[in-house]
Coordinates of C-alpha atoms in Angstrom, one line a residue:
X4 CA 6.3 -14.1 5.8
X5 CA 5.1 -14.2 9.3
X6 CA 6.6 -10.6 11.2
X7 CA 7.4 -10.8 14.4
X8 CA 7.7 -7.2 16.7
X9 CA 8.9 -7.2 20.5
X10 CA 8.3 -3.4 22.1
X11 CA 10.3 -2.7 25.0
X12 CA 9.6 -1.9 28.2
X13 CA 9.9 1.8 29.1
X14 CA 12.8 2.2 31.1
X15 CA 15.0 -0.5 28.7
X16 CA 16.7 -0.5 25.1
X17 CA 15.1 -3.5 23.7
X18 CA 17.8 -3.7 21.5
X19 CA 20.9 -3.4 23.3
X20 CA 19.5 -5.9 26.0
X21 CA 18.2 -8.9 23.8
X22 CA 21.0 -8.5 21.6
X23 CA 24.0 -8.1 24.1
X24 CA 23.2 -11.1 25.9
X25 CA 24.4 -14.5 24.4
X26 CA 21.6 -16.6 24.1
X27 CA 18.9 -13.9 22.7
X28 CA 21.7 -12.9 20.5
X29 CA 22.2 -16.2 19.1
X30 CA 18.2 -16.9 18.6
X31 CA 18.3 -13.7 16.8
X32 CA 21.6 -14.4 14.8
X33 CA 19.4 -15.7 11.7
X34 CA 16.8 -13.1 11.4
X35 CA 17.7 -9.7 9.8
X36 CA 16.6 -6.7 12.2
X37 CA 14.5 -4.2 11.8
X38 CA 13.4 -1.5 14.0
X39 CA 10.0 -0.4 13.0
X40 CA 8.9 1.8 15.9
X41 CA 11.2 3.6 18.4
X42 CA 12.4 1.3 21.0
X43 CA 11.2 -2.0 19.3
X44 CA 13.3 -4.8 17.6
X45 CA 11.4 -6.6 14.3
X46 CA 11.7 -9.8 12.5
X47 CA 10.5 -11.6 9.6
X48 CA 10.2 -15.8 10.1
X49 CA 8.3 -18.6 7.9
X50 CA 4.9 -18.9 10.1
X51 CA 2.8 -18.1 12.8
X52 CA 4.7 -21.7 14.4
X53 CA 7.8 -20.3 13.9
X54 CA 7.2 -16.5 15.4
X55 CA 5.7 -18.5 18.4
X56 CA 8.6 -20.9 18.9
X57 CA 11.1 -18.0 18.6
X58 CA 9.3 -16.1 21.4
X59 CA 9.2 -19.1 23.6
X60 CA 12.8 -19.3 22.9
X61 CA 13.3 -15.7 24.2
X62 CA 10.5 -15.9 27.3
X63 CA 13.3 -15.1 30.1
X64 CA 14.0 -11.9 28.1
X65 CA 10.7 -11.3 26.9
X66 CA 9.7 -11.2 30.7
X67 CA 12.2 -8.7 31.6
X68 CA 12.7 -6.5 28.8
X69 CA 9.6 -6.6 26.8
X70 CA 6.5 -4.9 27.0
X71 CA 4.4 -6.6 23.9
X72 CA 5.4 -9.2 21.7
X73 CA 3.1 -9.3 18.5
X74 CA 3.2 -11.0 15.6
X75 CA 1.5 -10.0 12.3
X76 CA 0.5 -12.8 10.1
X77 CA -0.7 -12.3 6.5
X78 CA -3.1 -14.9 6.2
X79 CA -5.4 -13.7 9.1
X80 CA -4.3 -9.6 8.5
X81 CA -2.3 -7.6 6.1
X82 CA -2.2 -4.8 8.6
X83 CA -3.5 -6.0 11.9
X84 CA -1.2 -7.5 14.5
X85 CA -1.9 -10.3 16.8
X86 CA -0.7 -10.3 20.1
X87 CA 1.3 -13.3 21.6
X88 CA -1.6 -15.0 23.1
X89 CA -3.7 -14.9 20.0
X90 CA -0.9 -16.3 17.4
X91 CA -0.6 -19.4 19.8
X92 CA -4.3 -19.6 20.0
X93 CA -4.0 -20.0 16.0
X94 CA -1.0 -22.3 15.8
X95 CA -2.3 -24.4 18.0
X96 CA -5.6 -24.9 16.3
X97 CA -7.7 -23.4 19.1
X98 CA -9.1 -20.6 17.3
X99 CA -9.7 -19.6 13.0
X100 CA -8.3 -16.9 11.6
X101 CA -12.0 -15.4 11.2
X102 CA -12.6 -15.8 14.9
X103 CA -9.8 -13.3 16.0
X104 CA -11.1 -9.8 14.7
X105 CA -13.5 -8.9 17.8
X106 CA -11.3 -7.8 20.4
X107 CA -8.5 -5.2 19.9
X108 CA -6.1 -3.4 21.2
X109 CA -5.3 0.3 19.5
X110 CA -2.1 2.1 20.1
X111 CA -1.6 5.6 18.9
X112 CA 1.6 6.2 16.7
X113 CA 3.2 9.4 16.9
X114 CA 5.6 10.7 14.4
X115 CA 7.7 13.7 15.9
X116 CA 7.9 15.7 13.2
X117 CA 4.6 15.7 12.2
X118 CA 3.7 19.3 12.8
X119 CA 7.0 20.6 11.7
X120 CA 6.3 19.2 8.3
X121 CA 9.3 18.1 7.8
X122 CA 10.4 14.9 6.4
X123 CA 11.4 11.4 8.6
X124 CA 15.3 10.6 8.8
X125 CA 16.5 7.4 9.8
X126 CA 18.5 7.3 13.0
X127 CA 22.2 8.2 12.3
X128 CA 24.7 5.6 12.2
X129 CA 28.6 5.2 12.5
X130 CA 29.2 3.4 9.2
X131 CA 28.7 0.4 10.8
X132 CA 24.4 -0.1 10.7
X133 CA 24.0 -0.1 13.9
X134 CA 22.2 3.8 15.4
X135 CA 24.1 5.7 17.5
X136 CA 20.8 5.7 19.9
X137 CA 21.4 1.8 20.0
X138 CA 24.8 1.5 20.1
X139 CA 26.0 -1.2 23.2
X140 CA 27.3 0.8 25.8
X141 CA 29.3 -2.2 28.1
X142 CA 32.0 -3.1 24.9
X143 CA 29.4 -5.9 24.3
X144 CA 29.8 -7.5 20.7
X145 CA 26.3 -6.9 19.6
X146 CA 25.1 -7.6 16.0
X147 CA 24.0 -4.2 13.8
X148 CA 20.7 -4.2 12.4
X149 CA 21.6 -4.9 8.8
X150 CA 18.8 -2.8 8.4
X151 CA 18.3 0.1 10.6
X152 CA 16.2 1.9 8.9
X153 CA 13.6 -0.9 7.6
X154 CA 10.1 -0.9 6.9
X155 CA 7.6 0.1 9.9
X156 CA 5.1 -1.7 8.8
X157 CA 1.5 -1.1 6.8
X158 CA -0.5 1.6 8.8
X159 CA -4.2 1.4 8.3
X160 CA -3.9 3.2 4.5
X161 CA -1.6 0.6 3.2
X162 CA 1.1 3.2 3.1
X163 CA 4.9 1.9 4.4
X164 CA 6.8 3.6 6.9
X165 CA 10.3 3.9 6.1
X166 CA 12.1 5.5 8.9
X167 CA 12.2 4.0 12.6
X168 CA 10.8 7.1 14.3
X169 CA 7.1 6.4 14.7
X170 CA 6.4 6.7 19.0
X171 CA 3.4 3.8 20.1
X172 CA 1.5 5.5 22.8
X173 CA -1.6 4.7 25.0
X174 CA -3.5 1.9 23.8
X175 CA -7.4 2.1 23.5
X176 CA -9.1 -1.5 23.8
X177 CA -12.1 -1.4 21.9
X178 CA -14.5 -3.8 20.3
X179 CA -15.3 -4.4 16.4
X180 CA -18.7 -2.7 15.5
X181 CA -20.4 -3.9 12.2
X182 CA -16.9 -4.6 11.0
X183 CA -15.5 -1.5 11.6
X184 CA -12.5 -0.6 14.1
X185 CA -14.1 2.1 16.7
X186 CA -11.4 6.1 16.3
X187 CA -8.7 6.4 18.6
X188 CA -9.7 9.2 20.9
X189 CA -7.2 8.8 23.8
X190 CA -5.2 11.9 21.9
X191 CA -4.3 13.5 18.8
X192 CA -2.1 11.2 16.7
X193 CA -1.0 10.3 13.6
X194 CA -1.6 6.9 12.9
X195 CA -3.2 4.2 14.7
X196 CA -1.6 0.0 15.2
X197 CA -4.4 -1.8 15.5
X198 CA -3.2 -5.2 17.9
X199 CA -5.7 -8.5 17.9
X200 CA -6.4 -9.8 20.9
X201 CA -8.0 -13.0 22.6
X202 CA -11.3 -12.9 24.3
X203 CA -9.6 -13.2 27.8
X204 CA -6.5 -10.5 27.0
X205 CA -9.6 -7.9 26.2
X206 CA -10.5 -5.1 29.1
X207 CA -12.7 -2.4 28.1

């Protein structure tokens, strides 16, 4: 299964605004929702054709609301997203899958409560699935996450988050050295999401 990820733009609630609207909320009607890093809405679709049809679908919202829209595709990486640009790249035949692992993108993750020690809970809900953080605000008819607290994803030691509290921050673009992915220096963080980009997305 092809995941797809939309991040939100600072000053927005992803969420709230792609799925209190009708149209985004009936392109999203089919896909169960997850919410793998704060202020992001997740998907799971068939393909790498699909996840790209479905964001073309949403580009009106996409360009207001959306800061990054990736999509992470097995057959090309088990833990490394592709960005938007890239996946179309691949499903329209302009680039292999073992062409796209030069050129990145690294965002730090930061987990709260990582210095505290303590362990990740899920945001709090009203019975209902849906976070109180996320809740529609307007009386809007808005569809809960069936899952609010899903799976954030692999990070980079094949471990699976389980809460929706992981923070990206500051991405590093950096280039693949002898196969290896170059540390995130930018700060102190605790995990890394390492994004695929194309040739012409990449600025040093």
């Amino acid at each position: 299964m092809t995941r797809v990820c939309l991040v939100g733009s600072p000053d927005v609630n992803v969420r709230y605004e792609l799925l209190s609207r009708e149209t985004s909320r009936e392109a999203l009607a089919t896909y169960q929702l997850e919410r793998p890093f704060e202020n992001t809405l997740a998907l799971r679709t068939v393909s790498v054709g699909a996840a790209v049809s479905l964001l073309n679908d949403l580009q009106w919202y996409l360009v207001r609301f959306v800061d990054e829209a990736l999509v992470l595709e097995p057959s090309v990486s088990e833990t490394e997203w592709l960005s938007r640009e890239l996946a179309e790249a691949l499903r329209n035949g302009d680039l292999e899958p073992g062409e796209t692992g030069e050129y990145l993108k690294v965002y730090g993750v930061e987990y709260p409560d990582a210095e505290s020690g303590t362990a990740e809970t899920p945001a709090t809900d009203g019975g209902d699935g849906v976070a109180d953080e996320d809740a529609p605000t307007d009386g809007t008819d808005a569809p809960a996450d069936e899952d609010a607290t899903a799976s954030g994803g692999v990070d980079e030691r094949g471990r699976t988050r389980t809460a929706a509290a992981g923070r990206l921050v500051e991405p590093l673009y950096v280039r693949r050295t002898d196969g290896e992915v170059p540390t995130y220096d930018l700060r102190d963080v605790d995990e890394t999401l390492v994004v695929r980009l194309t040739e012409a997305e990449f600025t040093p």
